């Protein structure tokens, strides 16, 4: 079965792997690109990642523009898409609320409207924090009545990127419900590199963590012995997203893509350090103290870290029974997370630290 798919965020880390996965299954993939002149480079990358470059096409546009900046002709072509995968987002720390809203919230609403208008299934990428009810409540979001949320206060508390992802989720659910569109949501944990090759893009949170460890900037483990950074490998994630798109049972459902066997943060750092011959940190630093320190700009610059990234380090545990059932139903094997971490560590060191050219 070959299906037309529309992907936003296809030039990003998860997007590249998703396009490779979809095209390798025979689907045609149209990718929203702010710089469509980079299609040739994207196609080369899709080939390297195991996809089929000739199945990939560019559509010029920008999430921050009205109608995501599509030309009339491209809008007509996209009507053939049976599935719309929405991954596009400005993923960075220190964004202004106005900008994060324009791209991540308004952009998501625009993509949702497009999908609903043409009866395509929308597969939306959220984030695992949306499955942490206690956290949402603590930062002022009432899941039963998200419309009552004081979003400015939430943005101030968790930063504009995370605030906009949370707002985008509830706002998009509202749009799809009002328009009668069909939607499935996938909530990824922090994304680890490819389970076999370790491929990850520079700038991804896990790549930054590995870099900081190797460069000696991470001399203590953030949080306590109970803290962890829940992970999912990129290949596992895109297989699940592709399955989500074509599974009738996923209409109106949300899937938490998280490997419950991700190691604790201390073990994670030890695993990486041992693999790379670096020194693993032994002591812990309280998250509150680290947050205060990272509020001081020169320290944040020196440590190459942002207070916003600390919220993803958790003590909460998640129910992963549903994702295991989903894997089983679709025959998706779970990669070995520790091996994937080691492969990612080697990839980061050889491509982004020790003078490699960087495969991006
Ligand atoms: N990586 C993770 O650990 C993680 C975890 C949970 C959820 N997620 C979610 O998964 C999705 C993909 O994440 P990622 O890690 O692959 O991000 P990424 O590598 O930063 O890629 C972001 C993508 O969004 C596009 N984009 C940004 N601004 C845009 C705009 N104004 N108009 C159109 N496209 C725009 C980028 O295109 P350009 O090439 O033009 O910049 C790029 O293709 C995001 O929604 C993110 O919130 C990621």
CSV table of C-alpha atoms and ligand atoms in Angstrom, one decimal:
chain,number,residue,atom,x,y,z
A,1,UNK,CA,0.0,0.0,0.0
A,2,UNK,CA,1.5,3.3,-1.0
A,3,UNK,CA,0.0,6.4,0.6
A,4,UNK,CA,0.6,10.2,0.1
A,5,UNK,CA,1.9,11.7,3.3
A,6,UNK,CA,2.6,15.3,4.3
A,7,UNK,CA,5.3,15.9,6.9
A,8,UNK,CA,6.1,19.2,8.7
A,9,UNK,CA,9.5,19.3,10.5
A,10,UNK,CA,10.9,16.7,8.0
A,11,UNK,CA,14.3,18.4,7.9
A,12,UNK,CA,14.8,18.0,11.6
A,13,UNK,CA,16.2,15.0,13.5
A,14,UNK,CA,13.1,12.9,14.0
A,15,UNK,CA,11.7,14.2,10.7
A,16,UNK,CA,14.6,12.9,8.7
A,17,UNK,CA,14.2,9.4,10.2
A,18,UNK,CA,10.4,9.5,9.7
A,19,UNK,CA,10.8,10.4,6.0
A,20,UNK,CA,13.3,7.6,5.6
A,21,UNK,CA,11.0,5.1,7.4
A,22,UNK,CA,7.9,6.2,5.4
A,23,UNK,CA,9.6,6.2,2.0
A,24,UNK,CA,11.2,2.8,2.7
A,25,UNK,CA,7.7,1.5,3.1
A,26,UNK,CA,6.8,2.8,-0.3
A,27,UNK,CA,4.9,6.0,0.7
A,28,UNK,CA,5.2,9.3,-1.1
A,29,UNK,CA,6.3,12.0,1.3
A,30,UNK,CA,5.8,15.8,0.8
A,31,UNK,CA,7.8,17.8,3.2
A,32,UNK,CA,7.1,21.4,4.3
A,33,UNK,CA,10.4,23.3,3.8
A,34,UNK,CA,11.3,26.8,4.7
A,35,UNK,CA,14.3,26.4,2.3
A,36,UNK,CA,13.1,24.1,-0.5
A,37,UNK,CA,16.4,24.6,-2.3
A,38,UNK,CA,17.8,22.1,0.3
A,39,UNK,CA,15.7,19.2,-1.1
A,40,UNK,CA,18.7,17.6,-2.7
A,41,UNK,CA,20.6,17.5,0.6
A,42,UNK,CA,17.6,16.2,2.4
A,43,UNK,CA,17.2,13.4,-0.3
A,44,UNK,CA,20.8,12.4,0.1
A,45,UNK,CA,20.3,12.2,3.9
A,46,UNK,CA,17.1,10.1,3.4
A,47,UNK,CA,19.1,7.7,1.3
A,48,UNK,CA,21.9,7.5,3.9
A,49,UNK,CA,19.2,6.7,6.6
A,50,UNK,CA,17.8,3.8,4.6
A,51,UNK,CA,14.9,5.6,2.8
A,52,UNK,CA,14.1,6.1,-0.8
A,53,UNK,CA,15.0,9.6,-1.9
A,54,UNK,CA,12.9,9.6,-5.1
A,55,UNK,CA,9.8,9.3,-3.0
A,56,UNK,CA,10.5,12.7,-1.2
A,57,UNK,CA,9.3,16.1,-2.5
A,58,UNK,CA,9.5,19.6,-1.1
A,59,UNK,CA,6.6,22.0,-0.5
A,60,UNK,CA,7.6,25.6,0.3
A,61,UNK,CA,6.1,27.1,3.4
A,62,UNK,CA,6.5,28.3,7.0
A,63,UNK,CA,4.5,27.4,10.0
A,64,UNK,CA,4.5,31.0,11.2
A,65,UNK,CA,2.7,32.3,8.1
A,66,UNK,CA,-1.0,32.3,7.3
A,67,UNK,CA,-2.0,29.0,5.7
A,68,UNK,CA,1.6,27.9,6.5
A,69,UNK,CA,2.7,29.9,3.5
A,70,UNK,CA,1.5,27.4,0.9
A,71,UNK,CA,1.1,28.4,-2.7
A,72,UNK,CA,-2.3,27.7,-4.2
A,73,UNK,CA,-0.8,25.0,-6.4
A,74,UNK,CA,0.9,23.3,-3.4
A,75,UNK,CA,-2.2,23.5,-1.4
A,76,UNK,CA,-4.0,21.5,-4.2
A,77,UNK,CA,-1.3,18.9,-4.4
A,78,UNK,CA,-1.5,18.4,-0.6
A,79,UNK,CA,-5.2,17.5,-0.8
A,80,UNK,CA,-4.1,14.0,-1.8
A,81,UNK,CA,-2.3,13.4,1.5
A,82,UNK,CA,-4.0,10.8,3.5
A,83,UNK,CA,-1.9,11.4,6.6
A,84,UNK,CA,-0.4,14.7,7.9
A,85,UNK,CA,2.5,14.2,10.4
A,86,UNK,CA,3.1,17.4,12.4
A,87,UNK,CA,6.6,17.5,13.8
A,88,UNK,CA,7.6,21.1,12.9
A,89,UNK,CA,8.5,23.2,15.9
A,90,UNK,CA,11.1,25.7,17.0
A,91,UNK,CA,12.9,23.5,19.4
A,92,UNK,CA,15.3,25.7,21.4
A,93,UNK,CA,15.8,27.2,24.9
A,94,UNK,CA,15.4,30.9,25.5
A,95,UNK,CA,12.8,31.6,22.9
A,96,UNK,CA,10.4,34.6,23.4
A,97,UNK,CA,6.8,33.7,24.2
A,98,UNK,CA,5.6,35.6,21.2
A,99,UNK,CA,7.8,33.7,18.8
A,100,UNK,CA,7.2,30.3,20.3
A,101,UNK,CA,3.5,30.9,20.1
A,102,UNK,CA,3.6,32.0,16.5
A,103,UNK,CA,5.5,28.9,15.3
A,104,UNK,CA,4.6,26.2,17.7
A,105,UNK,CA,1.0,27.0,18.7
A,106,UNK,CA,-0.4,28.9,15.7
A,107,UNK,CA,1.6,26.7,13.4
A,108,UNK,CA,0.0,23.6,14.9
A,109,UNK,CA,-3.5,25.1,14.7
A,110,UNK,CA,-2.9,25.9,11.0
A,111,UNK,CA,-1.6,22.3,10.2
A,112,UNK,CA,-4.6,20.8,12.2
A,113,UNK,CA,-7.1,23.0,10.1
A,114,UNK,CA,-5.4,21.8,6.9
A,115,UNK,CA,-5.7,18.2,7.9
A,116,UNK,CA,-9.3,18.5,9.1
A,117,UNK,CA,-10.4,20.4,6.0
A,118,UNK,CA,-9.3,17.6,3.7
A,119,UNK,CA,-10.1,14.6,6.0
A,120,UNK,CA,-6.5,13.5,6.5
A,121,UNK,CA,-5.5,11.9,9.7
A,122,UNK,CA,-3.3,14.2,11.8
A,123,UNK,CA,-0.4,12.5,13.6
A,124,UNK,CA,0.8,15.1,16.0
A,125,UNK,CA,4.1,15.0,17.9
A,126,UNK,CA,3.6,16.3,21.5
A,127,UNK,CA,6.1,15.4,24.3
A,128,UNK,CA,6.2,13.1,27.3
A,129,UNK,CA,5.6,15.9,29.8
A,130,UNK,CA,2.0,15.9,28.6
A,131,UNK,CA,1.6,12.5,30.1
A,132,UNK,CA,2.8,13.7,33.5
A,133,UNK,CA,-0.5,14.8,35.1
A,134,UNK,CA,1.1,15.8,38.4
A,135,UNK,CA,3.6,18.1,36.7
A,136,UNK,CA,0.8,19.7,34.6
A,137,UNK,CA,-1.2,20.3,37.7
A,138,UNK,CA,1.8,21.8,39.5
A,139,UNK,CA,2.5,24.3,36.7
A,140,UNK,CA,-1.1,25.4,36.6
A,141,UNK,CA,-2.8,23.3,33.9
A,142,UNK,CA,-6.2,21.7,34.7
A,143,UNK,CA,-6.4,18.8,32.2
A,144,UNK,CA,-10.2,18.8,32.5
A,145,UNK,CA,-10.4,22.5,31.7
A,146,UNK,CA,-7.2,23.5,29.8
A,147,UNK,CA,-9.0,26.6,28.4
A,148,UNK,CA,-8.9,28.1,31.9
A,149,UNK,CA,-5.0,28.0,31.9
A,150,UNK,CA,-3.1,31.2,32.4
A,151,UNK,CA,-0.6,30.4,29.7
A,152,UNK,CA,1.7,33.4,30.3
A,153,UNK,CA,2.3,32.1,33.8
A,154,UNK,CA,3.0,28.6,32.5
A,155,UNK,CA,5.5,30.0,29.9
A,156,UNK,CA,7.2,31.9,32.7
A,157,UNK,CA,7.5,28.8,34.8
A,158,UNK,CA,8.7,26.2,32.2
A,159,UNK,CA,10.1,28.4,29.5
A,160,UNK,CA,8.7,29.3,26.1
A,161,UNK,CA,9.5,26.1,24.2
A,162,UNK,CA,7.9,23.8,26.7
A,163,UNK,CA,5.0,26.2,27.4
A,164,UNK,CA,4.2,26.4,23.7
A,165,UNK,CA,4.4,22.7,23.2
A,166,UNK,CA,1.8,22.2,26.1
A,167,UNK,CA,-0.4,25.0,24.7
A,168,UNK,CA,-0.1,23.6,21.2
A,169,UNK,CA,-1.3,20.2,22.3
A,170,UNK,CA,-4.5,21.5,24.0
A,171,UNK,CA,-5.2,24.1,21.4
A,172,UNK,CA,-4.8,21.5,18.5
A,173,UNK,CA,-7.1,19.1,20.3
A,174,UNK,CA,-9.7,21.9,20.4
A,175,UNK,CA,-9.3,22.7,16.7
A,176,UNK,CA,-9.7,19.1,15.7
A,177,UNK,CA,-12.7,18.5,17.9
A,178,UNK,CA,-14.5,21.6,16.6
A,179,UNK,CA,-13.6,20.7,13.0
A,180,UNK,CA,-14.5,17.0,13.4
A,181,UNK,CA,-11.0,16.0,12.3
A,182,UNK,CA,-9.2,12.7,13.1
A,183,UNK,CA,-6.1,12.9,15.2
A,184,UNK,CA,-3.6,10.6,16.9
A,185,UNK,CA,-1.0,12.0,19.2
A,186,UNK,CA,2.5,10.6,19.9
A,187,UNK,CA,4.3,11.8,23.0
A,188,UNK,CA,8.1,11.1,22.7
A,189,UNK,CA,10.4,10.9,25.6
A,190,UNK,CA,13.8,12.6,25.1
A,191,UNK,CA,15.0,11.1,21.8
A,192,UNK,CA,18.2,8.9,21.7
A,193,UNK,CA,20.2,8.3,18.6
A,194,UNK,CA,19.5,5.4,16.2
A,195,UNK,CA,19.7,2.1,18.0
A,196,UNK,CA,22.3,0.6,15.6
A,197,UNK,CA,24.2,3.6,14.0
A,198,UNK,CA,23.8,6.0,16.9
A,199,UNK,CA,22.9,8.8,14.4
A,200,UNK,CA,21.7,11.9,16.1
A,201,UNK,CA,21.8,15.6,15.1
A,202,UNK,CA,24.0,18.0,16.9
A,203,UNK,CA,22.1,20.3,19.3
A,204,UNK,CA,19.6,17.5,20.3
A,205,UNK,CA,19.3,17.5,24.2
A,206,UNK,CA,21.0,14.0,24.5
A,207,UNK,CA,23.8,15.0,22.2
A,208,UNK,CA,24.4,18.1,24.3
A,209,UNK,CA,24.4,16.1,27.5
A,210,UNK,CA,27.0,13.7,26.0
A,211,UNK,CA,29.1,16.6,24.8
A,212,UNK,CA,29.1,18.3,28.2
A,213,UNK,CA,30.1,15.1,29.9
A,214,UNK,CA,33.0,14.5,27.5
A,215,UNK,CA,34.2,18.1,27.8
A,216,UNK,CA,34.2,17.9,31.6
A,217,UNK,CA,31.3,20.4,32.1
A,218,UNK,CA,29.1,17.9,33.9
A,219,UNK,CA,31.0,17.1,37.0
A,220,UNK,CA,27.9,16.2,39.1
A,221,UNK,CA,24.7,14.3,38.4
A,222,UNK,CA,21.7,16.7,38.3
A,223,UNK,CA,19.0,15.7,40.8
A,224,UNK,CA,19.0,12.7,43.1
A,225,UNK,CA,19.5,8.9,42.6
A,226,UNK,CA,15.8,8.7,41.7
A,227,UNK,CA,16.1,11.1,38.8
A,228,UNK,CA,16.0,9.9,35.2
A,229,UNK,CA,15.8,11.2,31.7
A,230,UNK,CA,13.2,9.0,30.0
A,231,UNK,CA,14.4,8.0,26.5
A,232,UNK,CA,13.1,6.5,23.2
A,233,UNK,CA,15.4,5.7,20.2
A,234,UNK,CA,14.7,7.6,17.1
A,235,UNK,CA,14.2,4.5,14.9
A,236,UNK,CA,11.8,3.0,17.5
A,237,UNK,CA,9.9,6.3,17.6
A,238,UNK,CA,9.4,6.7,13.9
A,239,UNK,CA,8.3,3.0,13.5
A,240,UNK,CA,5.6,3.7,16.1
A,241,UNK,CA,4.6,7.0,14.5
A,242,UNK,CA,4.2,5.3,11.1
A,243,UNK,CA,2.1,2.5,12.7
A,244,UNK,CA,0.0,5.1,14.5
A,245,UNK,CA,-0.9,6.7,11.1
A,246,UNK,CA,-2.5,3.6,9.7
A,247,UNK,CA,-4.0,2.0,12.7
A,248,UNK,CA,-7.8,2.7,12.8
A,249,UNK,CA,-7.8,2.0,16.6
A,250,UNK,CA,-5.5,5.0,17.1
A,251,UNK,CA,-8.1,7.6,16.1
A,252,UNK,CA,-8.5,10.0,19.0
A,253,UNK,CA,-5.8,8.3,21.0
A,254,UNK,CA,-2.5,9.4,22.5
A,255,UNK,CA,0.6,7.2,22.7
A,256,UNK,CA,3.4,7.7,25.1
A,257,UNK,CA,6.6,6.7,23.3
A,258,UNK,CA,9.0,6.0,26.2
A,259,UNK,CA,11.2,3.2,27.1
A,260,UNK,CA,10.4,2.4,30.7
A,261,UNK,CA,13.8,0.7,31.0
A,262,UNK,CA,15.7,3.9,30.3
A,263,UNK,CA,18.5,4.0,33.0
A,264,UNK,CA,18.6,6.4,35.8
A,265,UNK,CA,20.5,9.6,35.0
A,266,UNK,CA,23.5,8.5,37.0
A,267,UNK,CA,23.7,5.2,35.3
A,268,UNK,CA,23.1,6.9,31.9
A,269,UNK,CA,26.1,9.2,32.5
A,270,UNK,CA,28.2,6.3,33.7
A,271,UNK,CA,27.3,4.2,30.7
A,272,UNK,CA,28.3,7.0,28.3
A,273,UNK,CA,31.5,7.9,30.2
A,274,UNK,CA,32.7,4.3,30.4
A,275,UNK,CA,32.1,3.9,26.6
A,276,UNK,CA,34.1,7.0,25.8
A,277,UNK,CA,36.8,6.7,28.5
A,278,UNK,CA,35.6,9.8,30.3
A,279,UNK,CA,35.2,10.3,34.0
A,280,UNK,CA,31.7,9.6,35.3
A,281,UNK,CA,30.4,12.1,37.8
A,282,UNK,CA,30.0,10.6,41.3
A,283,UNK,CA,28.2,13.3,43.3
A,284,UNK,CA,24.7,14.8,42.9
A,285,UNK,CA,23.8,18.4,42.6
A,286,UNK,CA,20.2,19.4,43.6
A,287,UNK,CA,18.1,20.5,40.7
A,288,UNK,CA,17.0,23.6,42.5
A,289,UNK,CA,20.6,24.8,43.1
A,290,UNK,CA,21.5,24.0,39.5
A,291,UNK,CA,18.5,26.0,38.2
A,292,UNK,CA,19.6,29.0,40.3
A,293,UNK,CA,23.2,28.7,38.9
A,294,UNK,CA,21.9,28.4,35.4
A,295,UNK,CA,20.0,31.6,35.9
A,296,UNK,CA,23.4,33.3,35.9
A,297,UNK,CA,24.2,33.8,32.3
A,298,UNK,CA,28.0,33.4,32.3
A,299,UNK,CA,27.6,30.1,34.3
A,300,UNK,CA,24.9,28.9,31.9
A,301,UNK,CA,27.2,29.8,29.0
A,302,UNK,CA,30.2,28.1,30.5
A,303,UNK,CA,28.2,24.9,31.4
A,304,UNK,CA,26.5,25.0,28.0
A,305,UNK,CA,23.2,24.3,29.6
A,306,UNK,CA,19.8,26.0,30.2
A,307,UNK,CA,17.5,25.8,33.2
A,308,UNK,CA,14.7,25.0,30.8
A,309,UNK,CA,16.3,21.6,30.0
A,310,UNK,CA,16.2,20.6,33.7
A,311,UNK,CA,12.4,20.0,33.7
A,312,UNK,CA,12.9,16.9,31.6
A,313,UNK,CA,14.9,15.2,34.3
A,314,UNK,CA,12.2,13.5,36.3
A,315,UNK,CA,11.5,11.3,39.3
A,316,UNK,CA,8.0,10.5,38.0
A,317,UNK,CA,7.5,7.0,36.6
A,318,UNK,CA,5.1,6.4,33.6
A,319,UNK,CA,2.7,3.6,32.7
A,320,UNK,CA,4.3,2.0,29.7
A,321,UNK,CA,1.8,-1.0,29.4
A,322,UNK,CA,0.0,0.7,26.5
A,323,UNK,CA,3.1,1.3,24.4
A,324,UNK,CA,4.2,-2.3,25.0
A,325,UNK,CA,0.8,-3.5,23.8
A,326,UNK,CA,1.1,-1.2,20.8
A,327,UNK,CA,4.6,-2.6,19.9
A,328,UNK,CA,3.3,-6.1,20.2
A,329,UNK,CA,0.3,-5.5,18.0
A,330,UNK,CA,2.5,-4.0,15.3
A,331,UNK,CA,5.5,-6.3,15.7
A,332,UNK,CA,7.8,-3.5,16.6
A,333,UNK,CA,10.8,-4.8,18.5
A,334,UNK,CA,12.1,-2.7,21.4
A,335,UNK,CA,15.8,-1.8,20.9
A,336,UNK,CA,18.3,-2.4,23.7
A,337,UNK,CA,18.5,1.1,25.2
A,338,UNK,CA,21.9,0.7,26.8
A,339,UNK,CA,23.5,-0.4,23.6
A,340,UNK,CA,21.7,2.4,21.8
A,341,UNK,CA,23.1,4.9,24.3
A,342,UNK,CA,26.6,3.6,23.7
A,343,UNK,CA,26.2,3.8,20.0
A,344,UNK,CA,24.9,7.4,20.3
A,345,UNK,CA,27.8,8.3,22.6
A,346,UNK,CA,30.3,7.0,20.0
A,347,UNK,CA,28.4,8.9,17.2
A,348,UNK,CA,28.4,12.2,19.1
A,349,UNK,CA,32.1,11.9,20.0
A,350,UNK,CA,33.3,11.1,16.5
A,351,UNK,CA,31.1,13.5,14.6
A,352,UNK,CA,30.6,16.5,16.9
A,353,UNK,CA,33.5,16.5,19.4
A,354,UNK,CA,36.7,15.1,18.0
A,355,UNK,CA,36.7,17.2,14.9
A,356,UNK,CA,34.5,15.0,12.7
A,357,UNK,CA,32.7,16.7,9.8
A,358,UNK,CA,29.3,16.0,11.3
A,359,UNK,CA,26.7,14.0,9.4
A,360,UNK,CA,23.6,16.1,9.7
B,1,LIG,N1,14.0,15.5,20.1
B,1,LIG,C1,13.4,15.3,21.2
B,1,LIG,O1,14.0,14.9,22.2
B,1,LIG,C2,11.9,15.5,21.3
B,1,LIG,C3,11.2,15.0,22.5
B,1,LIG,C4,9.8,15.2,22.6
B,1,LIG,C5,9.1,15.8,21.5
B,1,LIG,N2,9.8,16.3,20.5
B,1,LIG,C6,9.0,17.0,19.4
B,1,LIG,O2,9.2,16.3,18.2
B,1,LIG,C7,9.2,17.2,17.1
B,1,LIG,C8,10.4,17.1,16.2
B,1,LIG,O3,11.6,17.3,17.1
B,1,LIG,P1,13.1,17.3,16.5
B,1,LIG,O4,13.9,16.9,17.7
B,1,LIG,O5,13.1,16.5,15.3
B,1,LIG,O6,13.3,18.9,16.2
B,1,LIG,P2,14.4,19.6,15.3
B,1,LIG,O7,15.5,18.7,14.9
B,1,LIG,O8,14.7,20.8,16.0
B,1,LIG,O9,13.5,19.9,14.0
B,1,LIG,C9,12.6,20.9,14.0
B,1,LIG,C10,11.9,21.0,12.6
B,1,LIG,O10,10.9,22.0,12.6
B,1,LIG,C11,11.1,22.8,11.5
B,1,LIG,N3,10.7,24.2,11.8
B,1,LIG,C12,11.1,25.0,12.7
B,1,LIG,N4,10.5,26.2,12.6
B,1,LIG,C13,9.7,26.2,11.5
B,1,LIG,C14,8.8,27.1,10.8
B,1,LIG,N5,8.7,28.3,11.3
B,1,LIG,N6,8.2,26.6,9.7
B,1,LIG,C15,8.4,25.4,9.3
B,1,LIG,N7,9.2,24.4,9.9
B,1,LIG,C16,9.8,24.9,11.0
B,1,LIG,C17,12.6,22.8,11.2
B,1,LIG,O11,12.9,23.2,9.9
B,1,LIG,P3,14.2,24.0,9.4
B,1,LIG,O12,15.1,23.0,8.8
B,1,LIG,O13,13.7,25.0,8.4
B,1,LIG,O14,14.8,24.7,10.6
B,1,LIG,C18,12.9,21.3,11.5
B,1,LIG,O15,12.5,20.6,10.3
B,1,LIG,C19,9.0,18.6,17.7
B,1,LIG,O16,7.6,18.9,17.7
B,1,LIG,C20,9.5,18.4,19.1
B,1,LIG,O17,8.8,19.3,20.0
B,1,LIG,C21,11.2,16.1,20.3
